[in-house]
PDB file of C-alpha atoms in Angstrom:
ATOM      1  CA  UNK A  78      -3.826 -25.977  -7.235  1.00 72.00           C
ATOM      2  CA  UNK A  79      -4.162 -29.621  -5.385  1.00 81.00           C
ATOM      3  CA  UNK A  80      -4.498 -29.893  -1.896  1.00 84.00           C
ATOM      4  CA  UNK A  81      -4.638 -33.519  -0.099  1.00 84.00           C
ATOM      5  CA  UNK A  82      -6.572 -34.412   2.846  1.00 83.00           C
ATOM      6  CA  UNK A  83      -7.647 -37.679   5.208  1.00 83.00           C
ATOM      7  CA  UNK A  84     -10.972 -38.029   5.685  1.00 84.00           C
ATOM      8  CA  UNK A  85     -12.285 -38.374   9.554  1.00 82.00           C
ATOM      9  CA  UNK A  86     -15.163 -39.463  11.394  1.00 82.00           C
ATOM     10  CA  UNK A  87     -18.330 -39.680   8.960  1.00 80.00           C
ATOM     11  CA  UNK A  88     -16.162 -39.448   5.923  1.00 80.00           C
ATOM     12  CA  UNK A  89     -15.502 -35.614   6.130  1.00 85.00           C
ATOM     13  CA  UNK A  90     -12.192 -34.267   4.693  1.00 81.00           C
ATOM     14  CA  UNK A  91     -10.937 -30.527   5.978  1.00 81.00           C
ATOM     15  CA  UNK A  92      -8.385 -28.561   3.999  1.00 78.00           C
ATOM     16  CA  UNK A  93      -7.651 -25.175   3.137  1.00 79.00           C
ATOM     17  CA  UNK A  94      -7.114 -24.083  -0.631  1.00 71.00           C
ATOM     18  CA  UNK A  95      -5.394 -20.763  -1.490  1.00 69.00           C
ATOM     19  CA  UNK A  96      -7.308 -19.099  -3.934  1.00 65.00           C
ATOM     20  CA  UNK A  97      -6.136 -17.830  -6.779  1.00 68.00           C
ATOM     21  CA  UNK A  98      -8.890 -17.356  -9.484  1.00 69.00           C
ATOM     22  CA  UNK A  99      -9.921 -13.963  -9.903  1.00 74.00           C
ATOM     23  CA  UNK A 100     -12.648 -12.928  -8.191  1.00 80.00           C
ATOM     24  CA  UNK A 101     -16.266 -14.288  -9.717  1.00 74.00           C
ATOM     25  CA  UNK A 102     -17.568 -17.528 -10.045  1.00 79.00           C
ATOM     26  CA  UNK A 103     -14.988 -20.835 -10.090  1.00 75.00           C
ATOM     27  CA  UNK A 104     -14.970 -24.411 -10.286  1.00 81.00           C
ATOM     28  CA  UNK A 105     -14.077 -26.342  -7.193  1.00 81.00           C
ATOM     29  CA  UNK A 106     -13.066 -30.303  -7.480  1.00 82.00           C
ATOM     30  CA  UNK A 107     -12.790 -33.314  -5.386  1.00 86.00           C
ATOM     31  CA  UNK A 108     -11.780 -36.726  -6.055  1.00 83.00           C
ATOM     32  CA  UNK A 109     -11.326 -39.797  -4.255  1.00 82.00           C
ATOM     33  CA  UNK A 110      -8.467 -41.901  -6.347  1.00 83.00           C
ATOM     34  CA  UNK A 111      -9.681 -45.728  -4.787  1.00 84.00           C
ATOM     35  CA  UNK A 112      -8.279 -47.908  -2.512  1.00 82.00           C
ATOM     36  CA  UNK A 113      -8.253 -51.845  -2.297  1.00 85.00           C
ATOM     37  CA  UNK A 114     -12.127 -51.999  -1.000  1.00 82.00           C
ATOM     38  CA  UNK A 115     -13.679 -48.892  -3.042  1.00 83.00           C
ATOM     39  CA  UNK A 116     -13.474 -47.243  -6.498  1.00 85.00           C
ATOM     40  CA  UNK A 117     -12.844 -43.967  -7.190  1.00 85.00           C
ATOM     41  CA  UNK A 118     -15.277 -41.354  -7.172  1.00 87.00           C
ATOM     42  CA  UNK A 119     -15.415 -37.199  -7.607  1.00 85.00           C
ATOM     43  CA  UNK A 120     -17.815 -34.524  -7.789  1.00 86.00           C
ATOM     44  CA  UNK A 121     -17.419 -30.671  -9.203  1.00 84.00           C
ATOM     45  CA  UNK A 122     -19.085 -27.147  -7.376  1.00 83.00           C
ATOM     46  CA  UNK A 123     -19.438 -23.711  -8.467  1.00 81.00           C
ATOM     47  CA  UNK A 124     -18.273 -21.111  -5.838  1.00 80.00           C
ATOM     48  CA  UNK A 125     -18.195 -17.468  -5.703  1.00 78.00           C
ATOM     49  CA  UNK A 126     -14.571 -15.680  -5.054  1.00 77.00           C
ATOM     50  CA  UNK A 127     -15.065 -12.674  -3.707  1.00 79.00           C
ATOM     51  CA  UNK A 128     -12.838  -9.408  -3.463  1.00 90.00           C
ATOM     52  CA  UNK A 129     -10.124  -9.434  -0.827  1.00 91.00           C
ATOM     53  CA  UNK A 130     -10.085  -6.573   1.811  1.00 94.00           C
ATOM     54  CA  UNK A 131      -8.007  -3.769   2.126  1.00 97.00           C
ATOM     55  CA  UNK A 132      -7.036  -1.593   4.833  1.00 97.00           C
ATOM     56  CA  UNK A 133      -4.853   1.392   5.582  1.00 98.00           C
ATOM     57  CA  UNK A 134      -2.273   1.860   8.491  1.00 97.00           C
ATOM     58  CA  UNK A 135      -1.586   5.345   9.396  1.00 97.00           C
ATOM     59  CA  UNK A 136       2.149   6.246   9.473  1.00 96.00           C
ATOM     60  CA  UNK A 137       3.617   8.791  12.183  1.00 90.00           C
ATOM     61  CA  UNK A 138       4.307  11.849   9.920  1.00 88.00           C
ATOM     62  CA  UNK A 139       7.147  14.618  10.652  1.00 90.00           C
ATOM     63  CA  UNK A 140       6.505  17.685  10.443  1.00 95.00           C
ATOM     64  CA  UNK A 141       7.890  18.966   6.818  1.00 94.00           C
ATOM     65  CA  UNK A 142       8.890  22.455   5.306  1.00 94.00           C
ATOM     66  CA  UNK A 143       6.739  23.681   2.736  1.00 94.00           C
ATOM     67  CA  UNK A 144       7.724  22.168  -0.754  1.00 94.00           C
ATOM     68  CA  UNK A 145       8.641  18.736   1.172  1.00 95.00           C
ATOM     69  CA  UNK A 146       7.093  15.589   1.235  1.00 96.00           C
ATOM     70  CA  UNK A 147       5.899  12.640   3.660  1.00 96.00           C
ATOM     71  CA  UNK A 148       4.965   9.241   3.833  1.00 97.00           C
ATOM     72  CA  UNK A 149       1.700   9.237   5.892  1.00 97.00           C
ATOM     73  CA  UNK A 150       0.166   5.570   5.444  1.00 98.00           C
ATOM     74  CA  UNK A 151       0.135   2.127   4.402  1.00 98.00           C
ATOM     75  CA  UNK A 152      -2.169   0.088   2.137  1.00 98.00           C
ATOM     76  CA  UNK A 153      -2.577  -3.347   2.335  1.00 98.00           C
ATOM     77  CA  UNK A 154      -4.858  -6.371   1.221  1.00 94.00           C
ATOM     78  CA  UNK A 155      -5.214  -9.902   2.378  1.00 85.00           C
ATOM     79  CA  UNK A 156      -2.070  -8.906   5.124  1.00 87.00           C
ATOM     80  CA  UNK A 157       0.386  -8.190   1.667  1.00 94.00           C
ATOM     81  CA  UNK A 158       1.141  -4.711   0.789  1.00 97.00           C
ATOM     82  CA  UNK A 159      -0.332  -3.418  -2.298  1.00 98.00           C
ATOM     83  CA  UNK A 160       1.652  -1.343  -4.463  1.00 98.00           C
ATOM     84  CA  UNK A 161       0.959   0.419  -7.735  1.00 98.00           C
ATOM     85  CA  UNK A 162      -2.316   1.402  -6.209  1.00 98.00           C
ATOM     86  CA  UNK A 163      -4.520   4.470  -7.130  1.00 98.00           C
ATOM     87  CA  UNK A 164      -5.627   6.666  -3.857  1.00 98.00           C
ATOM     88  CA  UNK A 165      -6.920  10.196  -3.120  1.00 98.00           C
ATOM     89  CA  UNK A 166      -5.917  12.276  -0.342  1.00 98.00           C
ATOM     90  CA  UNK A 167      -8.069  15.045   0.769  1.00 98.00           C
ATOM     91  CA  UNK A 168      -7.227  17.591   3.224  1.00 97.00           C
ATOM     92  CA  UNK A 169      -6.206  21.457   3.448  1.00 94.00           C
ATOM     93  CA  UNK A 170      -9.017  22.649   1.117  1.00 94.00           C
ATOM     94  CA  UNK A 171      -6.807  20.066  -1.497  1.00 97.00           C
ATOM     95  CA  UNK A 172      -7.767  16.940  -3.076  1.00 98.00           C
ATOM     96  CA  UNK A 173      -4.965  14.948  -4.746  1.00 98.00           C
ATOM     97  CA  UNK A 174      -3.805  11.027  -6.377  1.00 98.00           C
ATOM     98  CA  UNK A 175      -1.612   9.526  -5.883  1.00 98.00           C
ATOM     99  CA  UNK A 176       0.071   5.598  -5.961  1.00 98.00           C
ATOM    100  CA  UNK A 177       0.923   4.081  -3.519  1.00 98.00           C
ATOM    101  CA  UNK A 178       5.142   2.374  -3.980  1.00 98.00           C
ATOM    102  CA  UNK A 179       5.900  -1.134  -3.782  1.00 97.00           C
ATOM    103  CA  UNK A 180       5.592  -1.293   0.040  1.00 98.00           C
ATOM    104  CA  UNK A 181       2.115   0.109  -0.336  1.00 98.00           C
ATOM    105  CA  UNK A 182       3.160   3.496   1.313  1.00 98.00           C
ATOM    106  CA  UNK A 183       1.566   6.276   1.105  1.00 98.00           C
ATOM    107  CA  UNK A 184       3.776   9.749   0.252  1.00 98.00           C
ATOM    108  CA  UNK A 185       2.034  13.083   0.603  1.00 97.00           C
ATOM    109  CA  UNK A 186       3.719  15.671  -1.470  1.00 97.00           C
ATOM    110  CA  UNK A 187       3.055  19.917  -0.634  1.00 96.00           C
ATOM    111  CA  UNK A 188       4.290  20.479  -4.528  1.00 95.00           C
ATOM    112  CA  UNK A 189       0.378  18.900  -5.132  1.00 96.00           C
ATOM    113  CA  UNK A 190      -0.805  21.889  -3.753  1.00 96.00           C
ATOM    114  CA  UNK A 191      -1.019  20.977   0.178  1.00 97.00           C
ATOM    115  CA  UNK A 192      -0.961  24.200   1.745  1.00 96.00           C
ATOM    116  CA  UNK A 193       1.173  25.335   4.909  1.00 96.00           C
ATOM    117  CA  UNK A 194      -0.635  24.574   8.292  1.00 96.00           C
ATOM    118  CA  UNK A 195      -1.884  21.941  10.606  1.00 96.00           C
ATOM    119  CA  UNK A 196      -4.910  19.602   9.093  1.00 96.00           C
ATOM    120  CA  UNK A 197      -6.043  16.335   9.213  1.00 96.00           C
ATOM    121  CA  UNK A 198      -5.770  14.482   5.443  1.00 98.00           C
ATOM    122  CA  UNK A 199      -8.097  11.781   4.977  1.00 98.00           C
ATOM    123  CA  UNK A 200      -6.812   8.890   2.666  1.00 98.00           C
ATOM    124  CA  UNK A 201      -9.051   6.426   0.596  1.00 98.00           C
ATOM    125  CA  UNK A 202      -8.914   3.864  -1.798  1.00 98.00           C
ATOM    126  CA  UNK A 203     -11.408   2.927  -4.088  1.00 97.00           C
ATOM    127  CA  UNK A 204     -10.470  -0.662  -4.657  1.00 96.00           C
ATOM    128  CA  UNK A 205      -9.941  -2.558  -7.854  1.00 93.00           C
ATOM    129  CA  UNK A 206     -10.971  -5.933  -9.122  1.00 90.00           C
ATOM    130  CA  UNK A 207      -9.124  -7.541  -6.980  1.00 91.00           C
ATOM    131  CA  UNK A 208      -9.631  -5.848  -3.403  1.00 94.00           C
ATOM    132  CA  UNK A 209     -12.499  -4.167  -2.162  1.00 95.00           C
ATOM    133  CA  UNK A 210     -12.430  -0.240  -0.600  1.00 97.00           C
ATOM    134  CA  UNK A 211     -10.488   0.623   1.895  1.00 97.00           C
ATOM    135  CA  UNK A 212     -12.158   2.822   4.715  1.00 95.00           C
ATOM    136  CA  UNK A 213     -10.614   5.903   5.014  1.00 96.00           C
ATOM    137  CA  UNK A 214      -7.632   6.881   7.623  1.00 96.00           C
ATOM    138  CA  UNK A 215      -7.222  10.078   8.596  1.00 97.00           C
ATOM    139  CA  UNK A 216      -3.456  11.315   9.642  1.00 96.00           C
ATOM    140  CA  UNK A 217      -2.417  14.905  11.276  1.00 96.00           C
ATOM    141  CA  UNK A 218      -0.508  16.592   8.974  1.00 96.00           C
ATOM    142  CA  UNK A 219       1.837  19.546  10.087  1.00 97.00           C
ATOM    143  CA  UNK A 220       3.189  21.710   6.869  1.00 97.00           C
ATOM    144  CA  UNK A 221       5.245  24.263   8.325  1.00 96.00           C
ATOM    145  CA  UNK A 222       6.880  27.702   6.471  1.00 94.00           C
ATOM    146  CA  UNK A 223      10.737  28.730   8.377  1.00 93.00           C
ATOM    147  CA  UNK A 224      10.203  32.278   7.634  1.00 93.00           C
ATOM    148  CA  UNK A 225       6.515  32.608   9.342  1.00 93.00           C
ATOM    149  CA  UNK A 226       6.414  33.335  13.313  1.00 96.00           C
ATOM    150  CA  UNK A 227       3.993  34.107  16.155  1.00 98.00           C
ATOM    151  CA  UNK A 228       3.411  36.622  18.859  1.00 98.00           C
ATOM    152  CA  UNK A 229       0.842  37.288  21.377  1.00 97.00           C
ATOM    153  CA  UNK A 230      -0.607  38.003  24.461  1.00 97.00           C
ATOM    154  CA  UNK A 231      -3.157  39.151  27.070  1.00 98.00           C
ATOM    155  CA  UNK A 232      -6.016  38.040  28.804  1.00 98.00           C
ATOM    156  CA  UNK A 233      -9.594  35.904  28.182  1.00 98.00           C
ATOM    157  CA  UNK A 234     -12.240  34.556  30.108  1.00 97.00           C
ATOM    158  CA  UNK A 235     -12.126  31.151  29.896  1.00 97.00           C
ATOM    159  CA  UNK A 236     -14.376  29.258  27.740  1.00 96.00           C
ATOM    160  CA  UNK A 237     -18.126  27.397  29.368  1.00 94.00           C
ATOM    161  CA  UNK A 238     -17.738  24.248  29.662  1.00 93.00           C
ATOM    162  CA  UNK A 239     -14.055  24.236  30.322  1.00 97.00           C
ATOM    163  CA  UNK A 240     -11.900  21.168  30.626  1.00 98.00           C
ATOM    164  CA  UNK A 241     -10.284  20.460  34.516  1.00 98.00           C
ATOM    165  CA  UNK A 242     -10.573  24.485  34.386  1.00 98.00           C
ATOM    166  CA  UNK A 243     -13.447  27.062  36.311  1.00 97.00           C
ATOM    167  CA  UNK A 244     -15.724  28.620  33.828  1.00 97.00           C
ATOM    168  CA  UNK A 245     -15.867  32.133  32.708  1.00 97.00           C
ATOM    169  CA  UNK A 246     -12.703  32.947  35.083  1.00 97.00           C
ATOM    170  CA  UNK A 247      -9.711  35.348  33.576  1.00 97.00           C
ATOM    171  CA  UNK A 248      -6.845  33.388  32.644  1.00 97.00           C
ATOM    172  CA  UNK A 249      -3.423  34.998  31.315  1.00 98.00           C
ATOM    173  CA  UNK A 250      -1.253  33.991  28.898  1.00 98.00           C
ATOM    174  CA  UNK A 251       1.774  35.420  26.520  1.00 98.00           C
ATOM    175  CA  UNK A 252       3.644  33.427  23.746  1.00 98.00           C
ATOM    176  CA  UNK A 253       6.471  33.887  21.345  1.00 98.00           C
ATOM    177  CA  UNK A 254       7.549  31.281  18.920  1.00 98.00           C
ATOM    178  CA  UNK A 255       9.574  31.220  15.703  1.00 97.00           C
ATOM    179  CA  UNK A 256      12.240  29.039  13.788  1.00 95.00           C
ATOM    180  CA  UNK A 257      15.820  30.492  13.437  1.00 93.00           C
ATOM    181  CA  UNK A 258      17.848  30.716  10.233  1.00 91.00           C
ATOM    182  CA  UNK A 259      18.425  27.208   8.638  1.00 89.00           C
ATOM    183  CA  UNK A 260      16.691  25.185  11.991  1.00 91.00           C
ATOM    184  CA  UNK A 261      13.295  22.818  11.626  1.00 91.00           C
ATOM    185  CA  UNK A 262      12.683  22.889  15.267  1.00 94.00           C
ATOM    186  CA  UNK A 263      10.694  26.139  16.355  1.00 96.00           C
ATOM    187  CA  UNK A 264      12.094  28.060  19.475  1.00 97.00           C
ATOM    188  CA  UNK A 265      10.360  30.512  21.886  1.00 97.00           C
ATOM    189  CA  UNK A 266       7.657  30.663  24.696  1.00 98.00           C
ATOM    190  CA  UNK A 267       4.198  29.703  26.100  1.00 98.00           C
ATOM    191  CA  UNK A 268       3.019  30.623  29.252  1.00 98.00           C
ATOM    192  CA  UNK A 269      -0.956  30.122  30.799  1.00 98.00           C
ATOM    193  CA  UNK A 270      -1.977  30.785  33.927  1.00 98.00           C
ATOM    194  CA  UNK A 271      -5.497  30.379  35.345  1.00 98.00           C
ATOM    195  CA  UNK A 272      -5.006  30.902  39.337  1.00 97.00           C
ATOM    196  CA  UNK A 273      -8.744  30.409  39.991  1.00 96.00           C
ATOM    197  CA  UNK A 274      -8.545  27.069  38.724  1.00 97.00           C
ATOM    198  CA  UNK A 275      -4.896  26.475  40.369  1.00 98.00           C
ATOM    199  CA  UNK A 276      -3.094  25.948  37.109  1.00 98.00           C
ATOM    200  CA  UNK A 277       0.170  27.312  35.757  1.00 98.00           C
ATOM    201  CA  UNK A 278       1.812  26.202  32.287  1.00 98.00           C
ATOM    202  CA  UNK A 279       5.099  26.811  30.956  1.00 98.00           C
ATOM    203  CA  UNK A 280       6.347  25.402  27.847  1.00 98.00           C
ATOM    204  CA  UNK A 281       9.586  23.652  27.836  1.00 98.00           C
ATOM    205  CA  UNK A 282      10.009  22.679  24.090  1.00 98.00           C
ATOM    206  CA  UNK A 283       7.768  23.601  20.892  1.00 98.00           C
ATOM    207  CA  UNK A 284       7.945  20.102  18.535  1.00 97.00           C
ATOM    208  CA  UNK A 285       6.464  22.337  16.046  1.00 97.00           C
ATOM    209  CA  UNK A 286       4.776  25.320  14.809  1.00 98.00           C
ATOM    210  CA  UNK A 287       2.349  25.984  11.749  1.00 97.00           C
ATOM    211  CA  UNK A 288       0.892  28.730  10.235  1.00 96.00           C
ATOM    212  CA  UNK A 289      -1.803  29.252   7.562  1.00 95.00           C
ATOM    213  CA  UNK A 290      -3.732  32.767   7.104  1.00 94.00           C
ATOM    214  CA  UNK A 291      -4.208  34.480  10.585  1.00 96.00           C
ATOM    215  CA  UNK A 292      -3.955  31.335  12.521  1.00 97.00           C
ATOM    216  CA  UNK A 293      -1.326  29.923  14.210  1.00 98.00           C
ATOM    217  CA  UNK A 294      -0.925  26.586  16.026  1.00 98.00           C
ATOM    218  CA  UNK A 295       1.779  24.450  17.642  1.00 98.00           C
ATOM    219  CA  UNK A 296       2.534  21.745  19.796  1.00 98.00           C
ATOM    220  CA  UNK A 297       4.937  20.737  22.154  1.00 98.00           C
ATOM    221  CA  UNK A 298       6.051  19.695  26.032  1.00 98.00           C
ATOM    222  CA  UNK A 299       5.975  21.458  29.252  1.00 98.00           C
ATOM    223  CA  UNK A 300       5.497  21.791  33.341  1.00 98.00           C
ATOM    224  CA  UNK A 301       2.172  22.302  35.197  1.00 98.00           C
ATOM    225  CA  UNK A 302       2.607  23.523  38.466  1.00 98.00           C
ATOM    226  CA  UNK A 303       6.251  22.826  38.014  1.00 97.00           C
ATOM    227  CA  UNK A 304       5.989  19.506  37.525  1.00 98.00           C
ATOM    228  CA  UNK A 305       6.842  17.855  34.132  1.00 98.00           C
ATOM    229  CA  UNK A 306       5.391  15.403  31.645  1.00 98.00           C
ATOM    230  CA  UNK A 307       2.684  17.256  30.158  1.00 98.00           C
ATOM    231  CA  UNK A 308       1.801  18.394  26.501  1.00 98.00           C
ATOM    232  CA  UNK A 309       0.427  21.455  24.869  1.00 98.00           C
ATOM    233  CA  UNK A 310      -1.450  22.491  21.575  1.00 98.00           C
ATOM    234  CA  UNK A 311      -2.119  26.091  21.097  1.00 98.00           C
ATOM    235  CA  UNK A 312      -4.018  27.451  18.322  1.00 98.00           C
ATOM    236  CA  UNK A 313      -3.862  31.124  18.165  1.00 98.00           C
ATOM    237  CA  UNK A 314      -6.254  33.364  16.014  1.00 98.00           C
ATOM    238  CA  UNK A 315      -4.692  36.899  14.343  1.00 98.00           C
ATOM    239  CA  UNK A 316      -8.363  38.522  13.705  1.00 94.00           C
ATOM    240  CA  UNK A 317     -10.398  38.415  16.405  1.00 94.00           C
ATOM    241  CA  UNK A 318      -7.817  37.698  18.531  1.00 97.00           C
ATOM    242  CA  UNK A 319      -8.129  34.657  20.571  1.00 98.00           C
ATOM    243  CA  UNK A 320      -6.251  31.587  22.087  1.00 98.00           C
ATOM    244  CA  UNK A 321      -7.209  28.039  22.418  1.00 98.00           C
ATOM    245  CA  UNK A 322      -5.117  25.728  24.680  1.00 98.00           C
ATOM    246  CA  UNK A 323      -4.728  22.100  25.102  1.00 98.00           C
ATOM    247  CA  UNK A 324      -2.939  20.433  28.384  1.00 98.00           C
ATOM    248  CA  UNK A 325      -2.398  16.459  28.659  1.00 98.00           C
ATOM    249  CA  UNK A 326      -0.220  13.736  30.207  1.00 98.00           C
ATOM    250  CA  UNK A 327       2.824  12.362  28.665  1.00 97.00           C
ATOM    251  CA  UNK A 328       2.385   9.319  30.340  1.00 97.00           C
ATOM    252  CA  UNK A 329      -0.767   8.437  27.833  1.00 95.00           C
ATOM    253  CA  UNK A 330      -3.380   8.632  30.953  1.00 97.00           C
ATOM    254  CA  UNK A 331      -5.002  11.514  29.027  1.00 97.00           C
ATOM    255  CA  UNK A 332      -4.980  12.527  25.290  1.00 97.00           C
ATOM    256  CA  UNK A 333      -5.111  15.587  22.895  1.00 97.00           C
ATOM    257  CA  UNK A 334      -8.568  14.383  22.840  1.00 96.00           C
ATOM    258  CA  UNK A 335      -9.125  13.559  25.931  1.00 98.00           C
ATOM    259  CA  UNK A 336      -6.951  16.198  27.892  1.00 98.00           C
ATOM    260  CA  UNK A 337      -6.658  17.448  31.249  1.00 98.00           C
ATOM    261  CA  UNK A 338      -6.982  20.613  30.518  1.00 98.00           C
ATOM    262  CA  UNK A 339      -8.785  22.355  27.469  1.00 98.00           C
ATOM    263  CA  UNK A 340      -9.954  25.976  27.243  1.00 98.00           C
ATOM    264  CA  UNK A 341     -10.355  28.807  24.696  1.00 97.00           C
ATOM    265  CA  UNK A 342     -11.418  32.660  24.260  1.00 97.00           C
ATOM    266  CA  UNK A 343     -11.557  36.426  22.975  1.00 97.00           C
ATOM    267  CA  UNK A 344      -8.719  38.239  24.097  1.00 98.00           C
ATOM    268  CA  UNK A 345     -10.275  40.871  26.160  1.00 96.00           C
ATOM    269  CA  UNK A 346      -6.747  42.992  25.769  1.00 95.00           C
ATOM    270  CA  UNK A 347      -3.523  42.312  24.177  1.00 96.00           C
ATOM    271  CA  UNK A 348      -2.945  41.228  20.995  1.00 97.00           C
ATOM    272  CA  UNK A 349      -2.295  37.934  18.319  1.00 98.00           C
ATOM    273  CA  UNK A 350      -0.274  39.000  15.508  1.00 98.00           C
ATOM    274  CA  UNK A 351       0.788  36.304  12.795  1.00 96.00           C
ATOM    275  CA  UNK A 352       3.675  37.388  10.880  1.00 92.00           C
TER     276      UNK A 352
END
């Protein structure tokens, strides 16, 4: 490949040469052609191409059925998406391959032995001659079996430290959730109330609802205090029984991870029963 250039000030030319050698050590060439007051003139280096980089973009994954499948990230190199690409996902006590397709997506499939649940799946890629490793990107991945459901209720003591709650104070709280025949959106009930701390929450919609062994968790939108905008995650244990709950903003000021409101405990009566 030739690439022209005018020299400036001090004789220095600037250009920029796409490189296509493979990576390893390459030739490089310049020549001056003369003009009317000097002759032509050239000189040869040795450079070293190196690997391009790679990256991954997560994707915002859907909660899928059991036996489904999901396309959960993006690879790409030197800002092009590489297809055709070898990469491992781990997650769910399960370590697959995969390739990625000629957009450089990623597709997690439950048939390669992803169980039913919510888990975080971290994806890498080991590189090639051409592109170096890719650091890993971990994506939320919510597996969910129609015929499971969830009941429970009773009372705990809330978890030290607490999250925008009072320590070891008793805190109430009763849910019910399920999917109907032939539906993918779960249905039923979540309630919390911790009156010490001045905080009452009442789910409004369940986004979804997974279930792997004794535990249970789901996620969804509700009121606090009656007023709207907030978020939940529940994770609910059949065996010691015991609730963890998750309260944040809708509006992005606070996060899953950074929530408003995050507590957990033993039931000290009622009941978790995973069905």
């Amino acid at each position: 490949m030739r690439v022209d250039a005018i020299t400036g000030i001090g004789g220095v030319a600037n250009a920029e040469l796409l490189l296509v050698a493979s990576p390893g050590l390459a030739t490089v060439g310049v020549g001056f052609a003369e003009d009317l007051d000097f002759l032509g003139s050239g000189a040869e280096a040795t450079i070293n191409v190196g690997r391009a980089p790679s990256s991954f973009t997560a994707l915002d994954s859907s909660p899928l059925p059991a036996g489904g499948s999901v396309l959960i990230a993006t690879l790409s190199g030197a800002g092009e998406p590489l297809g055709g690409q070898l990469v491992t996902l781990t997650g769910g006590s399960r370590t697959a391959q995969t390739f990625t397709d000629g957009y450089g997506r990623v597709r997690l499939d439950t048939a390669d032995g992803f169980p039913s649940g919510a888990y975080s799946v971290a994806v890498t890629y080991d590189g090639n001659d051409r592109y170096e490793p890719a650091t890993a990107v971990n994506v939320l991945i919510v597996v969910y079996d129609p015929t499971t459901f969830v009941t429970g209720g009773g009372w705990f003591m809330t978890s030290s430290p607490s999250t925008g709650l009072l320590s070891g104070k008793k805190t109430n709280i009763g849910a019910n959730m399920k999917y109907k025949n032939g539906t993918t959106v779960p249905t039923g009930s979540l309630e919390f109330q911790a009156k010490e701390s001045n905080v009452s929450f009442k789910a409004t919609t369940i986004d979804w609802l997974a279930i792997s062994g004794n535990k249970a968790e789901a996620q969804g939108h509700g009121t606090v205090n009656g007023g709207g905008g907030w978020s939940f995650r529940v994770v609910m244990i059949d065996g010691p029984d015991s609730f963890t709950i998750t309260i944040w903003k809708d509006d992005g000021s606070t996060t899953y991870a950074l929530p408003s409101y995050r507590t957990s405990g033993s039931l000290g009566s009622g009941n978790v029963v995973v069905h």
